[in-house]
Tab-separated table of C-alpha atoms in Angstrom:
chain	number	residue	atom	x	y	z
W	1	UNK	CA	96.130	97.487	122.395
W	2	UNK	CA	97.893	94.291	121.363
W	3	UNK	CA	98.424	92.873	117.868
W	4	UNK	CA	99.235	89.223	117.162
W	5	UNK	CA	100.481	87.922	113.796
W	6	UNK	CA	99.792	84.448	112.419
W	7	UNK	CA	101.424	83.254	109.197
W	8	UNK	CA	99.498	80.655	107.172
W	9	UNK	CA	99.915	78.903	103.841
W	10	UNK	CA	96.733	78.121	101.885
W	11	UNK	CA	96.602	75.537	99.104
W	12	UNK	CA	94.802	75.888	95.777
W	13	UNK	CA	92.299	73.222	94.769
W	14	UNK	CA	93.780	73.397	91.294
W	15	UNK	CA	96.800	75.325	89.990
W	16	UNK	CA	95.980	78.974	89.266
W	17	UNK	CA	97.706	79.907	86.028
W	18	UNK	CA	98.534	83.359	84.700
W	19	UNK	CA	100.972	84.521	82.023
W	20	UNK	CA	103.421	85.192	84.885
W	21	UNK	CA	103.353	81.610	86.135
W	22	UNK	CA	101.285	79.145	88.153
W	23	UNK	CA	100.285	79.421	91.816
W	24	UNK	CA	99.796	76.226	93.858
W	25	UNK	CA	99.840	77.799	97.324
W	26	UNK	CA	99.225	81.184	98.901
W	27	UNK	CA	101.011	82.661	101.930
W	28	UNK	CA	99.151	85.166	104.111
W	29	UNK	CA	99.776	86.909	107.417
W	30	UNK	CA	96.750	87.468	109.658
W	31	UNK	CA	96.866	90.349	112.129
W	32	UNK	CA	94.581	90.135	115.141
W	33	UNK	CA	94.061	93.327	117.137
W	34	UNK	CA	92.936	93.126	120.782
W	35	UNK	CA	91.749	96.152	122.731
W	36	UNK	CA	89.942	95.131	125.885
W	37	UNK	CA	87.019	92.937	124.847
W	38	UNK	CA	87.206	94.107	121.248
W	39	UNK	CA	88.922	91.997	118.572
W	40	UNK	CA	89.566	92.696	114.891
W	41	UNK	CA	91.207	90.561	112.204
W	42	UNK	CA	92.818	91.522	108.904
W	43	UNK	CA	94.761	89.718	106.195
W	44	UNK	CA	98.095	90.761	104.713
W	45	UNK	CA	98.594	88.833	101.474
W	46	UNK	CA	101.386	89.979	99.150
W	47	UNK	CA	101.787	88.227	95.800
W	48	UNK	CA	105.346	87.026	95.088
W	49	UNK	CA	107.079	88.779	92.178
W	50	UNK	CA	104.137	91.169	91.833
W	51	UNK	CA	103.327	93.131	95.002
W	52	UNK	CA	105.502	96.175	95.615
W	53	UNK	CA	105.898	94.977	99.208
W	54	UNK	CA	106.624	91.327	98.393
W	55	UNK	CA	109.745	90.098	100.176
W	56	UNK	CA	111.255	87.003	101.710
W	57	UNK	CA	108.795	85.712	104.371
W	58	UNK	CA	111.050	86.235	107.398
W	59	UNK	CA	111.772	89.829	106.313
W	60	UNK	CA	108.094	90.486	105.577
W	61	UNK	CA	107.221	89.276	109.064
W	62	UNK	CA	109.764	91.645	110.650
W	63	UNK	CA	108.564	94.681	108.678
W	64	UNK	CA	104.923	93.869	109.438
W	65	UNK	CA	105.801	93.443	113.118
W	66	UNK	CA	107.377	96.899	113.171
W	67	UNK	CA	104.210	98.488	111.771
W	68	UNK	CA	102.088	96.537	114.256
W	69	UNK	CA	104.299	97.792	117.116
W	70	UNK	CA	103.754	101.354	115.940
W	71	UNK	CA	99.972	100.865	115.876
W	72	UNK	CA	100.082	99.282	119.337
W	73	UNK	CA	101.861	102.359	120.693
W	74	UNK	CA	99.787	105.038	118.964
W	75	UNK	CA	96.453	103.320	118.298
W	76	UNK	CA	96.473	104.639	114.722
W	77	UNK	CA	97.971	103.808	111.328
W	78	UNK	CA	100.670	106.046	109.865
W	79	UNK	CA	99.262	106.012	106.335
W	80	UNK	CA	102.091	108.002	104.769
W	81	UNK	CA	104.699	105.622	106.203
W	82	UNK	CA	102.752	102.632	104.870
W	83	UNK	CA	102.051	103.865	101.337
W	84	UNK	CA	104.675	101.532	99.881
W	85	UNK	CA	103.395	98.529	101.879
W	86	UNK	CA	99.854	98.074	100.533
W	87	UNK	CA	99.262	94.473	101.628
W	88	UNK	CA	100.330	95.287	105.197
W	89	UNK	CA	98.268	98.472	105.170
W	90	UNK	CA	95.170	96.630	103.974
W	91	UNK	CA	95.490	94.019	106.719
W	92	UNK	CA	95.872	96.612	109.477
W	93	UNK	CA	93.085	98.797	108.053
W	94	UNK	CA	90.757	95.791	108.046
W	95	UNK	CA	91.726	94.672	111.543
W	96	UNK	CA	91.150	98.092	113.105
W	97	UNK	CA	87.920	98.651	111.182
W	98	UNK	CA	86.512	95.225	112.113
W	99	UNK	CA	87.448	95.792	115.759
W	100	UNK	CA	85.446	99.018	115.721
W	101	UNK	CA	82.525	97.486	113.821
W	102	UNK	CA	82.181	93.789	112.965
W	103	UNK	CA	80.212	94.742	109.836
W	104	UNK	CA	83.194	96.819	108.606
W	105	UNK	CA	80.765	99.021	106.681
W	106	UNK	CA	77.057	99.502	107.259
W	107	UNK	CA	75.797	98.755	103.755
W	108	UNK	CA	72.978	96.707	102.282
W	109	UNK	CA	75.539	94.077	101.244
W	110	UNK	CA	77.035	93.883	104.748
W	111	UNK	CA	73.527	93.437	106.153
W	112	UNK	CA	72.821	90.606	103.711
W	113	UNK	CA	70.094	92.533	101.878
W	114	UNK	CA	71.662	92.663	98.405
W	115	UNK	CA	74.349	90.813	96.477
W	116	UNK	CA	77.248	92.142	94.432
W	117	UNK	CA	77.375	91.036	90.770
W	118	UNK	CA	80.646	89.239	90.001
W	119	UNK	CA	82.409	87.812	86.977
W	120	UNK	CA	83.128	84.124	86.469
W	121	UNK	CA	86.908	83.692	86.228
W	122	UNK	CA	88.445	81.189	83.808
W	123	UNK	CA	92.061	80.466	84.737
W	124	UNK	CA	94.747	79.722	82.203
W	125	UNK	CA	95.442	76.112	81.352
W	126	UNK	CA	95.467	73.896	78.316
W	127	UNK	CA	92.902	74.615	75.646
W	128	UNK	CA	90.698	71.733	76.795
W	129	UNK	CA	90.956	72.784	80.457
W	130	UNK	CA	90.003	76.363	79.671
W	131	UNK	CA	87.131	75.242	77.460
W	132	UNK	CA	85.771	73.025	80.248
W	133	UNK	CA	86.109	75.784	82.847
W	134	UNK	CA	84.413	78.254	80.537
W	135	UNK	CA	81.508	75.869	79.956
W	136	UNK	CA	81.154	75.373	83.724
W	137	UNK	CA	80.951	79.108	84.371
W	138	UNK	CA	78.301	79.533	81.694
W	139	UNK	CA	76.298	76.612	83.059
W	140	UNK	CA	76.493	78.124	86.542
W	141	UNK	CA	74.697	81.162	85.177
W	142	UNK	CA	77.482	83.718	85.025
W	143	UNK	CA	76.701	86.536	82.631
W	144	UNK	CA	80.133	88.133	82.844
W	145	UNK	CA	83.043	85.850	81.979
W	146	UNK	CA	86.678	86.821	82.510
W	147	UNK	CA	89.242	84.847	80.515
W	148	UNK	CA	92.931	84.813	81.353
W	149	UNK	CA	94.818	85.032	78.051
W	150	UNK	CA	98.399	85.400	76.888
W	151	UNK	CA	99.876	82.046	77.895
W	152	UNK	CA	98.733	79.431	75.368
W	153	UNK	CA	98.693	79.730	71.575
W	154	UNK	CA	96.837	82.925	70.677
W	155	UNK	CA	94.792	81.237	67.931
W	156	UNK	CA	93.469	78.784	70.509
W	157	UNK	CA	92.565	81.628	72.845
W	158	UNK	CA	90.804	83.370	69.977
W	159	UNK	CA	88.845	80.174	69.385
W	160	UNK	CA	87.657	80.155	73.010
W	161	UNK	CA	86.399	83.704	72.615
W	162	UNK	CA	84.688	82.789	69.352
W	163	UNK	CA	82.927	79.833	71.020
W	164	UNK	CA	81.369	82.102	73.635
W	165	UNK	CA	80.116	84.516	71.012
W	166	UNK	CA	78.661	81.697	68.910
W	167	UNK	CA	76.451	80.773	71.857
W	168	UNK	CA	75.833	84.132	73.514
W	169	UNK	CA	75.603	87.642	72.127
W	170	UNK	CA	77.166	90.540	73.975
W	171	UNK	CA	73.655	91.353	75.231
W	172	UNK	CA	73.619	88.010	77.069
W	173	UNK	CA	77.231	87.574	78.210
W	174	UNK	CA	79.783	90.271	78.939
W	175	UNK	CA	83.271	89.093	78.041
W	176	UNK	CA	86.373	90.465	79.748
W	177	UNK	CA	89.953	89.436	79.053
W	178	UNK	CA	93.058	89.675	81.234
W	179	UNK	CA	96.435	89.327	79.550
W	180	UNK	CA	98.538	90.000	82.686
W	181	UNK	CA	101.070	91.695	80.403
W	182	UNK	CA	101.318	88.611	78.192
W	183	UNK	CA	101.360	90.345	74.773
W	184	UNK	CA	104.412	91.991	73.272
W	185	UNK	CA	104.035	95.588	72.164
W	186	UNK	CA	104.958	94.661	68.583
W	187	UNK	CA	101.937	92.407	68.056
W	188	UNK	CA	99.543	93.677	70.748
W	189	UNK	CA	97.540	95.975	68.479
W	190	UNK	CA	97.115	93.228	65.868
W	191	UNK	CA	95.846	90.806	68.524
W	192	UNK	CA	93.491	93.412	69.968
W	193	UNK	CA	92.061	94.040	66.501
W	194	UNK	CA	91.337	90.317	66.086
W	195	UNK	CA	89.726	90.123	69.518
W	196	UNK	CA	87.597	93.222	68.968
W	197	UNK	CA	85.364	91.447	66.437
W	198	UNK	CA	83.857	89.491	69.346
W	199	UNK	CA	82.428	92.438	71.291
W	200	UNK	CA	84.909	92.393	74.163
W	201	UNK	CA	84.025	94.568	77.159
W	202	UNK	CA	87.698	95.245	77.959
W	203	UNK	CA	91.140	93.710	78.220
W	204	UNK	CA	93.349	94.149	81.275
W	205	UNK	CA	97.026	94.924	80.973
W	206	UNK	CA	97.743	93.720	77.400
W	207	UNK	CA	101.478	94.490	77.704
W	208	UNK	CA	103.862	94.521	80.640
W	209	UNK	CA	103.730	97.431	83.064
W	210	UNK	CA	106.071	100.434	83.153
W	211	UNK	CA	105.791	101.153	79.426
W	212	UNK	CA	103.656	104.269	79.718
W	213	UNK	CA	104.269	105.553	76.192
W	214	UNK	CA	103.470	102.190	74.575
W	215	UNK	CA	100.409	101.682	76.761
W	216	UNK	CA	99.185	105.190	75.943
W	217	UNK	CA	99.471	104.373	72.228
W	218	UNK	CA	97.473	101.175	72.676
W	219	UNK	CA	94.777	102.964	74.682
W	220	UNK	CA	94.547	105.561	71.901
W	221	UNK	CA	94.607	103.179	68.917
W	222	UNK	CA	93.100	99.878	70.102
W	223	UNK	CA	89.577	99.073	68.898
W	224	UNK	CA	88.519	97.831	72.354
W	225	UNK	CA	88.721	99.354	75.846
W	226	UNK	CA	91.889	98.768	77.879
W	227	UNK	CA	92.001	98.464	81.659
W	228	UNK	CA	95.102	98.955	83.798
W	229	UNK	CA	95.944	96.516	86.585
W	230	UNK	CA	99.618	95.697	87.149
W	231	UNK	CA	100.403	99.176	85.817
W	232	UNK	CA	99.068	100.624	89.069
W	233	UNK	CA	101.355	98.597	91.345
W	234	UNK	CA	103.956	100.719	93.093
W	235	UNK	CA	102.368	103.987	91.983
W	236	UNK	CA	101.447	105.128	95.472
W	237	UNK	CA	101.842	108.919	95.398
W	238	UNK	CA	98.573	110.750	94.545
W	239	UNK	CA	100.283	113.166	92.129
W	240	UNK	CA	101.965	110.292	90.293
W	241	UNK	CA	98.634	108.460	90.094
W	242	UNK	CA	97.039	111.452	88.421
W	243	UNK	CA	100.005	111.942	86.089
W	244	UNK	CA	99.953	108.319	84.957
W	245	UNK	CA	96.221	108.268	84.247
W	246	UNK	CA	96.450	111.527	82.305
W	247	UNK	CA	99.290	110.177	80.168
W	248	UNK	CA	97.941	106.689	79.473
W	249	UNK	CA	94.203	107.530	79.436
W	250	UNK	CA	92.830	103.993	79.946
W	251	UNK	CA	89.135	103.217	79.795
W	252	UNK	CA	89.211	101.507	83.207
W	253	UNK	CA	91.390	100.747	86.184
W	254	UNK	CA	91.100	97.476	88.119
W	255	UNK	CA	91.770	97.846	91.824
W	256	UNK	CA	93.011	95.313	94.359
W	257	UNK	CA	93.423	96.752	97.867
W	258	UNK	CA	96.283	94.349	98.690
W	259	UNK	CA	98.229	95.608	95.661
W	260	UNK	CA	97.049	99.160	95.113
W	261	UNK	CA	97.367	100.965	98.411
W	262	UNK	CA	94.912	99.329	100.771
W	263	UNK	CA	91.464	100.846	101.152
W	264	UNK	CA	92.948	104.326	101.515
W	265	UNK	CA	94.945	104.048	98.299
W	266	UNK	CA	92.064	102.554	96.332
W	267	UNK	CA	89.797	105.419	97.360
W	268	UNK	CA	92.433	107.795	96.002
W	269	UNK	CA	92.619	105.881	92.718
W	270	UNK	CA	88.824	105.908	92.342
W	271	UNK	CA	88.515	109.628	93.101
W	272	UNK	CA	91.253	110.514	90.600
W	273	UNK	CA	89.831	108.167	87.965
W	274	UNK	CA	86.391	109.733	88.379
W	275	UNK	CA	87.918	113.181	87.854
W	276	UNK	CA	89.539	111.935	84.628
W	277	UNK	CA	86.402	110.179	83.324
W	278	UNK	CA	87.895	106.712	83.816
W	279	UNK	CA	85.816	103.788	85.058
W	280	UNK	CA	86.861	101.297	87.715
W	281	UNK	CA	85.978	98.067	89.442
W	282	UNK	CA	87.419	96.156	92.399
W	283	UNK	CA	88.780	92.621	92.530
W	284	UNK	CA	90.392	90.351	95.072
W	285	UNK	CA	94.028	89.280	94.760
W	286	UNK	CA	93.748	85.625	95.802
W	287	UNK	CA	93.247	86.400	99.478
W	288	UNK	CA	91.538	83.986	101.853
W	289	UNK	CA	87.922	84.592	102.802
W	290	UNK	CA	89.090	87.049	105.469
W	291	UNK	CA	90.518	89.392	102.855
W	292	UNK	CA	87.757	88.673	100.336
W	293	UNK	CA	85.075	89.523	102.876
W	294	UNK	CA	86.749	92.856	103.666
W	295	UNK	CA	87.202	93.697	99.976
W	296	UNK	CA	83.553	92.916	99.187
W	297	UNK	CA	82.308	95.101	102.022
W	298	UNK	CA	84.688	97.872	101.011
W	299	UNK	CA	83.407	97.561	97.440
W	300	UNK	CA	79.825	98.007	98.624
W	301	UNK	CA	80.830	101.083	100.618
W	302	UNK	CA	82.637	102.664	97.662
W	303	UNK	CA	80.113	101.962	94.910
W	304	UNK	CA	76.881	101.979	96.915
W	305	UNK	CA	73.966	99.591	97.408
W	306	UNK	CA	73.042	99.199	93.739
W	307	UNK	CA	76.182	97.957	91.996
W	308	UNK	CA	75.549	96.982	88.370
W	309	UNK	CA	79.094	96.509	87.038
W	310	UNK	CA	80.374	92.980	87.831
W	311	UNK	CA	83.257	92.958	90.285
W	312	UNK	CA	86.099	90.431	90.551
W	313	UNK	CA	85.116	88.829	93.850
W	314	UNK	CA	84.530	85.186	92.937
W	315	UNK	CA	87.725	83.756	94.447
W	316	UNK	CA	86.367	82.390	97.726
W	317	UNK	CA	86.270	78.774	96.552
W	318	UNK	CA	89.875	78.507	95.373
W	319	UNK	CA	91.482	76.916	98.428
W	320	UNK	CA	91.220	73.501	100.055
W	321	UNK	CA	91.870	75.015	103.487
W	322	UNK	CA	90.143	78.393	103.301
W	323	UNK	CA	88.893	80.136	106.437
W	324	UNK	CA	85.107	79.678	106.769
W	325	UNK	CA	83.179	82.936	106.514
W	326	UNK	CA	79.544	83.424	105.529
W	327	UNK	CA	80.091	84.334	101.895
W	328	UNK	CA	78.357	82.513	99.076
W	329	UNK	CA	77.737	82.853	95.359
W	330	UNK	CA	74.085	82.777	94.304
W	331	UNK	CA	72.796	83.653	90.852
W	332	UNK	CA	76.207	84.977	89.743
W	333	UNK	CA	76.260	87.359	92.705
W	334	UNK	CA	78.255	87.357	95.919
W	335	UNK	CA	76.165	87.461	99.090
W	336	UNK	CA	76.897	87.643	102.804
W	337	UNK	CA	74.597	86.528	105.579
W	338	UNK	CA	73.375	89.198	107.964
W	339	UNK	CA	75.011	87.551	110.972
W	340	UNK	CA	78.542	87.249	109.513
């Protein structure tokens, strides 16, 4: 077995803004596994200043190379050793799985028989930019809209939410918000109360992570459901996962394999969440189409052939120089062709 690594930088068509900052490019490492005539490819894509295994590129390459050398020698992944390196783990998991089976998972989605419902994502920007993007998503037929909030004036963000509800009831359009930790604890509950009048499905990470007591209070007192996202990053031990969910008691968790433990770690999160009566959905983390394709197929394997909750998998059109893979959005659903 031989594993090659290729580092690539992808470029966004338009700046991707969050409350943490703006992305204009995306660095990924692609691992290609060769074993005789069999080949498998996976993507390792840490997010700077967010992933628990984000590091300076030359160091990341060396650490990834060491894990690849170990897999070359043994033919298997040491999952316990890689728990704290989720983006690397996800790439190697994908590469080995795709080498064994090009479909990754034998599901109706992988065979091109069904699509996965997805949300339309509206990135942060100026008020006018966000309004235009929101209108575009609605015109494209999305019936679940996800708005990034927490960066511009809150009253303006509230106005965007109000505009959606003036046109569409909650029966017609599901509205999700993602604050990326952009609210302060002192005014978070007040802002959530104002937002709740517009029938919000949920809001992700209203305050910064690692404030378990404050987040638990918000989950208990807020008039709308709260989902954890960044809060899950770096919590890689199964016992700690269970402890955190029992303390905070969120309504949902939002899982990204590149951030939250690869496919192995996400399965753990989902199993524990199910035990605690907590819902979940899966999203991409700005990977190229290689990572997105693997995440979508993993999603179909985890949740089955009849997914009804919209997933966060609509990021395949973000880059000017993306890797072509047979994924497409039709009727606000993500589809794959049967020969991809």
